[in-house]
Amino acid sequence: MSLVLTLLGTGDATSVPAPLCNCEYCIDSDRRRHPSVLIETDDVRLLLDAGPDLQEQLHEIGVRSADGVFLTHKHGDHTAGLPALYQTVKWDSDHLASIQELQPTPEGFDPGFAIFATPKAHDALTTRYGPWDERLTYRSIEGGETVEINGIDVSAVPIDHHRPDCHTLGFVVDDGDKRICYAPDMRRWHADPPENVDVLICEGAAILGQPVHGPRDELLSAVESVDAERTVLVNVNEHVQQAHTDELQQRASQEGYELGTDFKTYEV
């Protein structure tokens, strides 16, 4: 069994191209969607973050089911796909003969997956979207906790966002052999860094030049402390960095890291 990782979105809250912008960086760069990754084995499919590009991202790679959705924190670029998931499970999945037969699924309906998020994120999303967990299944997860889904362990790692009220998590996905860590929007680890990581998918803005979530030296120290076999930088934005993709690739390579690209797949 191997873990298959797909980068669904390697951009940030603005993404690329930026709306209503005709700068050379937006014009010349490939699209970067909002942050999200998919991790799969033969028996499980996990979605980490569900931003506003969720429908397009899943459609692009032909994914129509998931066994769990894990949200790193409350910000919209990581969670704005939630209303679409709610609407999907709101209606009976059977093909209907006519619109008159359209009936909402009953409360308590099991959509086949749960949304894992901190209680703080749950409350913020309820304020933003209303009682979304009437039909979506919510499961609380906090830093230091591990859940098991079809033989795969997902461990929540607390990380410091540049906004302390965000209560942000990273996630380590472990199949018993290989370990992938996903940690976007990171300033530093809140406590001890994860160990024995094969692939680290992490915040890269400060390493590339713009300290969006904190100082460059703090982020570099956090990334180096993991000592992953392979590190891929996300939260990439040519518009914000005011640099072309090849220049950002060079900056990442100088540190021994890779620059993430939307829909690139890794077999771990």
Coordinates of C-alpha atoms in Angstrom, one line a residue:
M1 CA 0.0 0.0 0.0
S2 CA 1.3 3.5 -0.8
L3 CA 0.0 7.0 -0.1
V4 CA -0.9 9.0 -3.2
L5 CA -0.8 12.8 -2.7
T6 CA -2.4 15.3 -5.1
L7 CA -2.0 19.0 -4.7
L8 CA -5.4 20.4 -5.5
G9 CA -4.5 24.0 -4.8
T10 CA -1.1 25.6 -4.1
G11 CA -2.1 29.2 -3.9
D12 CA -3.2 31.4 -1.0
A13 CA -6.2 33.5 -0.1
T14 CA -5.9 35.6 -3.2
S15 CA -4.7 32.8 -5.5
V16 CA -3.4 33.4 -9.0
P17 CA -4.3 35.2 -11.1
A18 CA -5.5 37.8 -8.6
P19 CA -9.0 39.1 -9.4
L20 CA -9.2 42.2 -11.6
C21 CA -5.4 42.3 -12.0
N22 CA -3.5 42.5 -15.3
C23 CA 0.1 42.7 -13.9
E24 CA 2.7 40.6 -15.7
Y25 CA 2.8 38.0 -12.9
C26 CA -0.9 37.3 -13.1
I27 CA -0.8 37.2 -16.9
D28 CA 2.2 35.0 -17.2
S29 CA 1.7 32.5 -14.4
D30 CA -0.3 29.3 -14.4
R31 CA -3.4 29.2 -12.2
R32 CA -3.0 28.6 -8.5
R33 CA -6.2 27.5 -6.7
H34 CA -7.0 27.9 -3.1
P35 CA -5.2 25.5 -0.6
S36 CA -6.2 21.9 -0.6
V37 CA -4.7 18.4 -0.9
L38 CA -6.0 14.9 -1.5
I39 CA -4.4 11.8 0.0
E40 CA -5.5 8.4 -1.1
T41 CA -4.8 4.7 -0.8
D42 CA -6.6 1.7 -2.3
D43 CA -9.0 1.9 0.7
V44 CA -9.4 5.5 1.8
R45 CA -9.6 9.0 0.3
L46 CA -9.0 12.0 2.5
L47 CA -9.5 15.7 1.7
L48 CA -7.4 18.2 3.6
D49 CA -9.0 21.7 3.4
A50 CA -12.1 22.6 1.3
G51 CA -11.8 26.1 -0.1
P52 CA -13.9 28.0 -2.7
D53 CA -12.4 26.1 -5.6
L54 CA -13.5 22.7 -4.3
Q55 CA -16.0 21.7 -7.0
E56 CA -13.6 22.6 -9.8
Q57 CA -10.6 20.8 -8.1
L58 CA -12.5 17.6 -7.5
H59 CA -14.1 17.6 -11.0
E60 CA -10.6 18.2 -12.6
I61 CA -9.3 14.9 -11.2
G62 CA -12.6 13.0 -11.3
V63 CA -13.1 12.5 -7.6
R64 CA -16.7 11.9 -6.5
S65 CA -16.3 10.5 -3.0
A66 CA -14.3 11.0 0.2
D67 CA -14.0 9.2 3.5
G68 CA -13.1 12.3 5.6
V69 CA -12.6 16.0 5.2
F70 CA -10.1 17.8 7.6
L71 CA -10.0 21.6 8.0
T72 CA -6.8 23.2 9.2
H73 CA -8.6 26.4 10.4
K74 CA -11.5 28.7 9.9
H75 CA -10.4 31.0 7.1
G76 CA -12.5 31.1 4.0
D77 CA -9.7 30.1 1.6
H78 CA -9.6 26.7 3.5
T79 CA -13.3 26.3 4.2
A80 CA -15.5 28.1 1.7
G81 CA -16.4 24.8 -0.1
L82 CA -18.4 23.8 3.0
P83 CA -21.8 25.2 1.7
A84 CA -21.4 23.2 -1.5
L85 CA -20.8 20.0 0.5
Y86 CA -23.9 20.9 2.6
Q87 CA -26.0 21.3 -0.5
T88 CA -24.7 18.0 -2.0
V89 CA -25.9 16.0 1.0
K90 CA -29.1 18.0 1.5
W91 CA -30.8 16.3 -1.4
D92 CA -31.5 12.6 -1.9
S93 CA -28.9 11.1 -4.1
D94 CA -31.3 9.0 -6.1
H95 CA -32.0 10.2 -9.7
L96 CA -35.5 11.7 -9.6
A97 CA -38.2 11.3 -12.2
S98 CA -39.4 14.9 -11.7
I99 CA -38.7 18.0 -9.7
Q100 CA -41.9 17.4 -7.8
E101 CA -40.2 14.4 -6.1
L102 CA -37.3 16.5 -4.8
Q103 CA -37.2 16.1 -1.1
P104 CA -34.5 17.0 1.3
T105 CA -32.7 14.2 3.0
P106 CA -33.8 13.8 6.6
E107 CA -31.7 15.2 9.4
G108 CA -29.4 12.6 10.7
F109 CA -28.6 11.4 7.2
D110 CA -25.1 9.9 7.0
P111 CA -23.3 11.5 4.0
G112 CA -20.5 8.8 4.2
F113 CA -17.9 11.2 5.5
A114 CA -17.3 13.5 8.4
I115 CA -15.9 17.1 8.6
F116 CA -13.1 17.2 11.2
A117 CA -12.3 20.7 12.6
T118 CA -11.5 22.3 15.9
P119 CA -14.4 23.4 18.1
K120 CA -13.3 27.0 17.5
A121 CA -13.4 26.5 13.7
H122 CA -16.8 24.8 14.0
D123 CA -18.3 27.8 15.9
A124 CA -16.8 30.3 13.4
L125 CA -18.2 28.3 10.5
T126 CA -21.6 28.1 12.1
T127 CA -21.6 31.9 12.6
R128 CA -20.6 32.3 8.9
Y129 CA -22.8 29.6 7.2
G130 CA -25.5 28.7 9.7
P131 CA -26.1 25.3 11.2
W132 CA -24.1 23.4 8.6
D133 CA -23.8 20.3 10.8
E134 CA -27.5 19.6 10.6
R135 CA -26.7 17.4 7.6
L136 CA -23.0 17.3 7.4
T137 CA -21.4 15.1 10.1
Y138 CA -19.1 17.1 12.4
R139 CA -16.3 15.6 14.4
S140 CA -14.1 17.6 16.8
I141 CA -10.4 17.3 16.5
E142 CA -7.7 19.2 18.5
G143 CA -3.9 19.3 18.4
G144 CA -2.4 16.1 19.7
E145 CA -5.4 14.0 18.8
T146 CA -5.4 11.1 16.2
V147 CA -8.3 9.6 14.3
E148 CA -8.2 6.4 12.3
I149 CA -10.1 6.0 9.0
N150 CA -10.0 2.7 7.2
G151 CA -6.6 1.9 8.5
I152 CA -5.0 5.3 8.1
D153 CA -4.1 7.5 11.1
V154 CA -4.6 11.2 10.8
S155 CA -2.9 13.2 13.6
A156 CA -3.6 16.9 14.3
V157 CA -0.4 18.9 14.9
P158 CA -1.0 22.4 16.4
I159 CA 0.7 25.2 14.5
D160 CA 1.0 28.9 15.0
H161 CA -0.7 31.1 12.4
H162 CA 0.2 34.7 12.4
R163 CA -3.2 35.4 13.9
P164 CA -3.4 33.7 17.3
D165 CA -7.2 33.4 17.3
C166 CA -7.1 30.9 14.4
H167 CA -6.3 27.8 16.4
T168 CA -4.7 26.3 13.3
L169 CA -3.8 22.6 12.8
G170 CA -1.5 20.7 10.5
F171 CA -2.2 17.1 9.7
V172 CA 0.0 14.0 9.6
V173 CA -1.4 11.2 7.5
D174 CA 0.2 7.8 8.3
D175 CA -0.4 4.4 6.7
G176 CA 2.0 2.6 9.1
D177 CA 4.9 2.9 6.6
K178 CA 4.9 6.4 5.1
R179 CA 4.0 9.8 6.6
I180 CA 2.8 12.9 4.9
C181 CA 2.4 16.2 6.8
Y182 CA 0.3 19.1 5.5
A183 CA 0.9 22.4 7.2
P184 CA -0.3 25.5 5.3
D185 CA -0.6 29.0 6.8
M186 CA 2.2 28.3 9.2
R187 CA 4.5 30.6 11.1
R188 CA 6.0 27.9 13.3
W189 CA 5.1 24.7 15.2
H190 CA 3.1 25.4 18.3
A191 CA 4.9 22.6 20.2
D192 CA 7.2 19.8 19.0
P193 CA 7.5 19.3 15.2
P194 CA 6.2 16.1 13.7
E195 CA 8.8 13.3 13.3
N196 CA 9.7 10.7 10.6
V197 CA 7.9 12.7 7.9
D198 CA 8.5 11.5 4.3
V199 CA 6.8 14.5 2.6
L200 CA 6.1 17.9 4.1
I201 CA 3.6 20.1 2.3
C202 CA 3.9 23.5 4.0
E203 CA 3.7 27.3 3.9
G204 CA 6.3 28.7 1.6
A205 CA 5.6 32.5 1.3
A206 CA 8.2 33.7 3.7
I207 CA 10.8 31.3 2.3
L208 CA 10.1 32.7 -1.2
G209 CA 10.4 36.3 -0.1
Q210 CA 7.2 37.7 1.4
P211 CA 6.6 37.0 5.1
V212 CA 2.8 36.6 4.8
H213 CA 2.4 34.5 8.0
G214 CA 5.6 35.4 9.8
P215 CA 9.4 36.0 9.6
R216 CA 11.4 34.0 7.1
D217 CA 13.9 32.7 9.8
E218 CA 11.1 31.4 11.9
L219 CA 9.5 29.5 9.0
L220 CA 12.9 28.1 7.8
S221 CA 13.7 26.9 11.3
A222 CA 10.3 25.2 11.6
V223 CA 10.7 23.5 8.2
E224 CA 14.2 22.4 8.9
S225 CA 13.2 20.9 12.3
V226 CA 11.0 18.3 10.5
D227 CA 13.9 17.1 8.4
A228 CA 11.5 15.6 5.9
E229 CA 12.9 13.6 3.0
R230 CA 11.0 15.9 0.6
T231 CA 9.5 19.4 1.2
V232 CA 7.0 21.0 -1.1
L233 CA 6.1 24.7 -0.7
V234 CA 2.5 25.9 -1.1
N235 CA 0.8 29.2 -0.3
V236 CA 2.6 30.3 -3.4
N237 CA 1.5 33.5 -5.2
E238 CA 3.5 35.1 -8.0
H239 CA 1.3 38.2 -7.8
V240 CA 2.2 38.8 -4.1
Q241 CA 5.8 37.8 -4.5
Q242 CA 6.1 40.0 -7.6
A243 CA 8.2 37.3 -9.2
H244 CA 7.7 34.8 -12.1
T245 CA 7.3 31.1 -11.4
D246 CA 10.8 30.2 -12.6
E247 CA 12.3 32.6 -10.2
L248 CA 10.3 31.2 -7.3
Q249 CA 11.3 27.7 -8.3
Q250 CA 14.9 28.8 -8.2
R251 CA 14.5 30.3 -4.7
A252 CA 12.8 27.1 -3.5
S253 CA 15.6 25.0 -5.0
Q254 CA 18.3 27.0 -3.3
E255 CA 16.9 25.9 0.0
G256 CA 16.5 22.3 -1.1
Y257 CA 12.7 22.5 -1.5
E258 CA 10.2 22.0 -4.3
L259 CA 7.7 24.5 -5.5
G260 CA 4.2 23.1 -5.5
T261 CA 2.1 23.0 -8.7
D262 CA -1.7 22.5 -8.9
F263 CA -2.7 18.9 -9.6
K264 CA 0.8 17.5 -9.3
T265 CA 0.7 14.0 -7.8
Y266 CA 3.3 12.2 -5.6
E267 CA 3.4 8.5 -4.8
V268 CA 4.9 8.2 -1.3

